[in-house]
Amino acid sequence: MKIKIVVGTALLGLILFHQVSAQQTSYPSRFGFGRLATTTEIALWDIDVRPDGKGLPAGQGDVLKGKVIYTSKCMACHGNNDTDLSKIKLPAPLLVSDTLAKSRPKAIGNYWPYATTLFDYIRRTMPYNQPGSLTDNEVYSITAYLLYANKIIKQNQFLNAKTLPGIVMPAKKLFIMDDRKGGPEVR
Amino acid sequence: MKVQKKDKQVIKSNKISRRTLLAGMVAAAVLPVNPIFAKHVQTGPHTVPEPPEDPTKTIGPGPSAQGKRSTFEHPIRKFSETSSRSPLQDFHSTITPSDLHYERHHAGVPIIDPQKYELLIHGMVERPMKFTLAELKRFPAVSRICFLECAGNFRGGKEELTPQEILGLTSQSEWTGVMLSTLFREVGADPKALWFLAEGSDAAVMTRSVPVKKAWDDAMIVYAQNGEAIRPEQGYPVRLLLPGWEGNMNIKWLRRIELSDEPYMTREETSKYTYPVKDRIRMFSFEMDARSIITFPSYPQKIMPGWVEIRGIAWSGRGKIEKVEVSTDAGKTWQDARLQDPVLSKAHTYFRHLWQWNGNPTEILSRAVDETGYVQPTLQQLAEARGTAMGGYHMNPITSWQIKTDGSTLFKPE
């Protein structure tokens, strides 16, 4: 029944559209294609985390647990601090680096402006060979370990949805939005 | 570093295979298979039919289900573990054959069943909705020709580089799909939403934040490339298309769009695709700056004294190319090149300039000017504006070629 009515309305819409087709741009406000998404469907895919913490799941992690997971699931590709990675097939970016004082290769400690990005990225795509296989608690722990190894948090700090967004990253103050608009000036 | 080395190996082996392919053809015609060429004989000559002495005296093969390139033509992408580059020097106009479109992906090319495909749009909307591929195709469709370019497109450092190696992370297609604004009206986008997150369904679950303004301007959700379904490497079955904006934001294998009042600060827009400008790090450089490259003559081609038509492409992410200037005296004087019509906004524009080469060594270069009045800068101008630690993103310096006395052409590294 419902479908028939929708089709009927759409047809009527089409006819009306035809009659006023002199106005080329008279799109209907809605076409009625697609369907409402359920909250379960949205929850399944909605995994993003914003800098203000929106999207962070329940759970908690700590530096020591994180170090254990890092050693077994990440170190093979990402190395430890200054390990030479040239023998590894997929050269993965260095994750631990000194903070701003000494200019080290781009890494979390001297280049990442938001701690939430680390949680979001690791949860969505790492470890590279088993993407999306970590539990939320494991991701909190690895995030804690990487922030500790980059000298941003203390070894005894726990991470959860409350504490993670509060962490101020050393590189945050360096970031500026591009405001170029074209024109003759080279910037 | 490692990637570059790999690229070089690939290039070498391609050269060998092309040369030996021809040699192999001759050998195969005359001799039983020569063991030296055995490897190439498998991939090459048995697919190359012997051309008849006089094609007017032999009836050729009839129609077939799917056409192929002439067996004498072998344009190829050059690939590393993370990307592949378009052979710019092999193109005579501006539509990139789909199988030669550049690639950059972060966790491989996913296989997505078009029957199961759905796009979710939610967040700051009246009605969170899902659309199947068939439903997306029911909306009014639009086609548009525009370029795509990786924000990290530029490589230099040595003389023996082809246009493909220097600047091959750009390609152009005619894309077809639905305007994103049409879908935003369908879901009732909240006027207070300022950003949207676009997310892919590859193993990188790639995400970028995009200003909502782009959706009302010219963003599209596309399912076709050059008339047929999008190639898997280009996002099959559906990708986001943001004309003129850096490649990474044109999320492929698009599964989700979430409207929001602030950006998400994803890894790609913070740790990657940002670059040092003096003592700051610049982020959210969306538009690709105007640039150009001469694709003929270029390394490893050779020219002869006399008339030479210099050819190349120019483009800008901010609109139309206003003009392209060519210099044949190492930048002392500049002349306007002829632009091929139609000149489209945010599109590769083909330019040509007739030149009489007197046989003396010189340098030839091109610079693009776009409709905002922006003039493609030199590397030195960029370094002055940004500092010397500029990184590799959004680098669009004028590139020049050295013409040697014997007519050979070499890239001029700065």
CSV table of N, CA and C in Angstrom, one decimal, chain B residues 94-96 142-148 171-176 218 220 222 224 226-227 241 243-244 316 319 342-349:
chain,number,residue,atom,x,y,z
B,94,THR,N,43.7,15.4,-23.2
B,94,THR,CA,43.6,15.5,-21.8
B,94,THR,C,42.7,14.4,-21.0
B,95,ILE,N,42.0,13.5,-21.7
B,95,ILE,CA,41.3,12.5,-21.0
B,95,ILE,C,42.3,11.3,-20.8
B,96,THR,N,42.5,10.9,-19.5
B,96,THR,CA,43.3,9.8,-19.2
B,96,THR,C,42.6,8.5,-19.5
B,142,VAL,N,24.8,14.1,-13.5
B,142,VAL,CA,25.6,15.1,-14.0
B,142,VAL,C,26.9,14.6,-14.4
B,143,SER,N,27.5,15.0,-15.5
B,143,SER,CA,28.8,14.6,-15.9
B,143,SER,C,29.8,15.8,-15.9
B,144,ARG,N,31.0,15.6,-15.5
B,144,ARG,CA,31.9,16.7,-15.4
B,144,ARG,C,33.4,16.2,-15.7
B,145,ILE,N,34.1,16.9,-16.5
B,145,ILE,CA,35.5,16.6,-16.7
B,145,ILE,C,36.4,17.4,-15.7
B,146,CYS,N,37.2,16.7,-15.0
B,146,CYS,CA,38.1,17.4,-14.1
B,146,CYS,C,39.3,16.6,-13.8
B,147,PHE,N,40.4,17.2,-13.3
B,147,PHE,CA,41.6,16.5,-13.0
B,147,PHE,C,41.5,16.0,-11.5
B,148,LEU,N,42.3,15.0,-11.2
B,148,LEU,CA,42.6,14.6,-9.8
B,148,LEU,C,44.1,14.7,-9.7
B,171,SER,N,45.7,12.8,-13.2
B,171,SER,CA,45.1,12.2,-14.3
B,171,SER,C,43.7,13.0,-14.5
B,172,GLN,N,43.1,12.7,-15.6
B,172,GLN,CA,41.8,13.4,-15.8
B,172,GLN,C,40.8,12.4,-16.4
B,173,SER,N,39.5,12.5,-15.9
B,173,SER,CA,38.5,11.7,-16.5
B,173,SER,C,37.2,12.5,-16.6
B,174,GLU,N,36.2,12.0,-17.3
B,174,GLU,CA,34.9,12.5,-17.3
B,174,GLU,C,34.1,11.7,-16.3
B,175,TRP,N,33.7,12.3,-15.2
B,175,TRP,CA,33.0,11.6,-14.1
B,175,TRP,C,31.5,11.8,-14.2
B,176,THR,N,30.7,10.8,-13.8
B,176,THR,CA,29.3,11.0,-13.8
B,176,THR,C,28.7,10.5,-12.5
B,218,ASP,N,30.3,22.3,-5.7
B,218,ASP,CA,30.4,21.4,-6.8
B,218,ASP,C,30.7,20.0,-6.5
B,220,MET,N,30.5,16.0,-5.9
B,220,MET,CA,29.7,15.0,-6.5
B,220,MET,C,29.9,13.6,-5.9
B,222,VAL,N,30.2,10.1,-7.4
B,222,VAL,CA,30.2,9.6,-8.8
B,222,VAL,C,30.4,8.1,-8.8
B,224,ALA,N,30.6,6.7,-12.3
B,224,ALA,CA,31.1,6.4,-13.6
B,224,ALA,C,32.3,7.2,-14.0
B,226,ASN,N,34.6,8.1,-17.4
B,226,ASN,CA,34.8,7.9,-18.9
B,226,ASN,C,33.7,7.0,-19.5
B,227,GLY,N,32.5,7.2,-19.0
B,227,GLY,CA,31.3,6.5,-19.6
B,227,GLY,C,31.0,5.2,-19.0
B,241,LEU,N,33.8,13.1,-5.3
B,241,LEU,CA,34.6,13.9,-6.2
B,241,LEU,C,34.5,15.3,-5.8
B,243,PRO,N,36.0,18.5,-7.2
B,243,PRO,CA,36.7,19.1,-8.3
B,243,PRO,C,37.8,20.1,-7.8
B,244,GLY,N,39.0,19.9,-8.2
B,244,GLY,CA,40.1,20.9,-7.9
B,244,GLY,C,40.8,20.6,-6.6
B,316,SER,N,44.6,24.1,-12.8
B,316,SER,CA,44.5,24.8,-11.6
B,316,SER,C,43.3,24.3,-10.8
B,319,GLY,N,40.1,27.0,-10.7
B,319,GLY,CA,39.3,27.5,-11.8
B,319,GLY,C,40.0,27.2,-13.2
B,342,PRO,N,37.9,22.9,-25.5
B,342,PRO,CA,37.5,23.9,-24.6
B,342,PRO,C,38.4,24.0,-23.3
B,343,VAL,N,38.6,25.2,-22.8
B,343,VAL,CA,39.3,25.3,-21.6
B,343,VAL,C,38.3,25.2,-20.4
B,344,LEU,N,38.4,24.1,-19.7
B,344,LEU,CA,37.4,23.8,-18.6
B,344,LEU,C,38.0,24.2,-17.3
B,345,SER,N,37.1,24.5,-16.4
B,345,SER,CA,37.5,24.9,-15.0
B,345,SER,C,38.0,23.6,-14.3
B,346,LYS,N,39.0,23.8,-13.5
B,346,LYS,CA,39.6,22.7,-12.7
B,346,LYS,C,39.9,21.4,-13.6
B,347,ALA,N,40.5,21.7,-14.7
B,347,ALA,CA,40.7,20.6,-15.7
B,347,ALA,C,42.1,20.7,-16.3
B,348,HIS,N,42.7,19.6,-16.7
B,348,HIS,CA,43.9,19.6,-17.5
B,348,HIS,C,43.6,20.3,-18.8
B,349,THR,N,44.5,21.3,-19.1
B,349,THR,CA,44.3,22.0,-20.3
B,349,THR,C,45.6,21.8,-21.2
